[in-house]
Short mmCIF file of C-alpha atoms in Angstrom, two decimals:
data_model
loop_
_atom_site.label_atom_id
_atom_site.label_comp_id
_atom_site.label_asym_id
_atom_site.label_seq_id
_atom_site.Cartn_x
_atom_site.Cartn_y
_atom_site.Cartn_z
CA UNK A 1 -1.41 35.76 26.41
CA UNK A 2 -3.73 38.74 26.76
CA UNK A 3 -6.19 39.88 24.11
CA UNK A 4 -7.62 43.34 23.53
CA UNK A 5 -10.01 44.90 21.05
CA UNK A 6 -12.23 47.88 20.43
CA UNK A 7 -15.74 47.09 21.73
CA UNK A 8 -17.53 48.90 18.89
CA UNK A 9 -15.37 47.19 16.26
CA UNK A 10 -16.04 43.83 17.94
CA UNK A 11 -19.81 44.40 17.85
CA UNK A 12 -19.69 45.47 14.20
CA UNK A 13 -17.54 42.44 13.33
CA UNK A 14 -20.03 40.09 15.04
CA UNK A 15 -22.94 41.61 13.10
CA UNK A 16 -21.11 41.54 9.77
CA UNK A 17 -19.23 38.22 9.97
CA UNK A 18 -20.96 36.26 12.73
CA UNK A 19 -17.66 35.83 14.60
CA UNK A 20 -17.01 37.31 18.04
CA UNK A 21 -13.55 38.49 18.96
CA UNK A 22 -13.77 36.23 22.01
CA UNK A 23 -14.17 33.23 19.69
CA UNK A 24 -11.38 34.60 17.47
CA UNK A 25 -9.01 34.70 20.44
CA UNK A 26 -9.54 30.95 20.91
CA UNK A 27 -8.02 30.28 17.46
CA UNK A 28 -4.64 31.27 18.92
CA UNK A 29 -4.82 28.04 20.98
CA UNK A 30 -4.80 25.90 17.82
CA UNK A 31 -1.35 24.25 17.70
CA UNK A 32 -1.63 23.91 13.90
CA UNK A 33 -2.62 27.53 13.27
CA UNK A 34 -0.75 29.34 10.53
CA UNK A 35 0.68 32.80 11.12
CA UNK A 36 1.31 35.08 8.14
CA UNK A 37 2.34 38.70 7.55
CA UNK A 38 -0.37 41.07 6.32
CA UNK A 39 0.72 42.19 2.87
CA UNK A 40 -0.92 45.62 3.25
CA UNK A 41 0.16 46.63 6.76
CA UNK A 42 3.63 46.06 8.22
CA UNK A 43 2.36 46.05 11.80
CA UNK A 44 -0.47 43.54 11.28
CA UNK A 45 -0.52 39.78 11.00
CA UNK A 46 -2.96 37.06 9.97
CA UNK A 47 -3.78 33.86 11.80
CA UNK A 48 -5.73 31.00 10.23
CA UNK A 49 -6.81 28.44 12.80
CA UNK A 50 -9.60 26.47 14.42
CA UNK A 51 -11.67 28.22 17.08
CA UNK A 52 -13.22 26.49 20.08
CA UNK A 53 -16.44 26.31 18.02
CA UNK A 54 -14.54 24.16 15.49
CA UNK A 55 -14.63 26.79 12.75
CA UNK A 56 -11.56 27.75 10.75
CA UNK A 57 -11.16 31.49 11.22
CA UNK A 58 -9.15 34.19 9.47
CA UNK A 59 -8.05 36.65 12.16
CA UNK A 60 -6.24 39.95 11.57
CA UNK A 61 -4.29 41.13 14.61
CA UNK A 62 -1.40 43.24 15.85
CA UNK A 63 1.15 42.46 18.52
CA UNK A 64 0.75 45.22 21.08
CA UNK A 65 3.25 43.89 23.59
CA UNK A 66 5.30 40.77 24.16
CA UNK A 67 2.25 39.01 25.61
CA UNK A 68 -0.62 41.14 24.24
CA UNK A 69 -2.57 40.74 21.00
CA UNK A 70 -5.04 43.29 19.60
CA UNK A 71 -7.65 41.70 17.34
CA UNK A 72 -8.66 43.90 14.41
CA UNK A 73 -11.08 41.63 12.55
CA UNK A 74 -12.19 38.01 12.32
CA UNK A 75 -14.29 36.01 9.91
CA UNK A 76 -14.79 32.47 8.72
CA UNK A 77 -12.00 31.40 6.39
CA UNK A 78 -12.71 31.14 2.67
CA UNK A 79 -12.33 27.87 0.79
CA UNK A 80 -8.86 28.99 -0.38
CA UNK A 81 -7.80 29.94 3.15
CA UNK A 82 -9.05 26.62 4.54
CA UNK A 83 -6.94 24.81 1.94
CA UNK A 84 -3.91 26.88 2.96
CA UNK A 85 -4.50 25.88 6.59
CA UNK A 86 -4.83 22.21 5.70
CA UNK A 87 -1.77 22.14 3.41
CA UNK A 88 0.73 24.14 5.50
#
């Protein structure tokens, strides 16, 4: 799977949330990750999963191609989102 993102957006996301898009891409390797539709945008999806740094992340992404993912934003999951991950 290939990952893409806007470099400026990635830098802003890292400053604001302390999560790099490179780390966010590693959450897609979590076999227990949950995938959900984004209720606001039909073409976006949400992943909640563990990153390689062992943090549960909330990642907003779009499927660009069959094997390409564009990451839009990433942050540490909230308490509620962590519970959703653990209970699904």
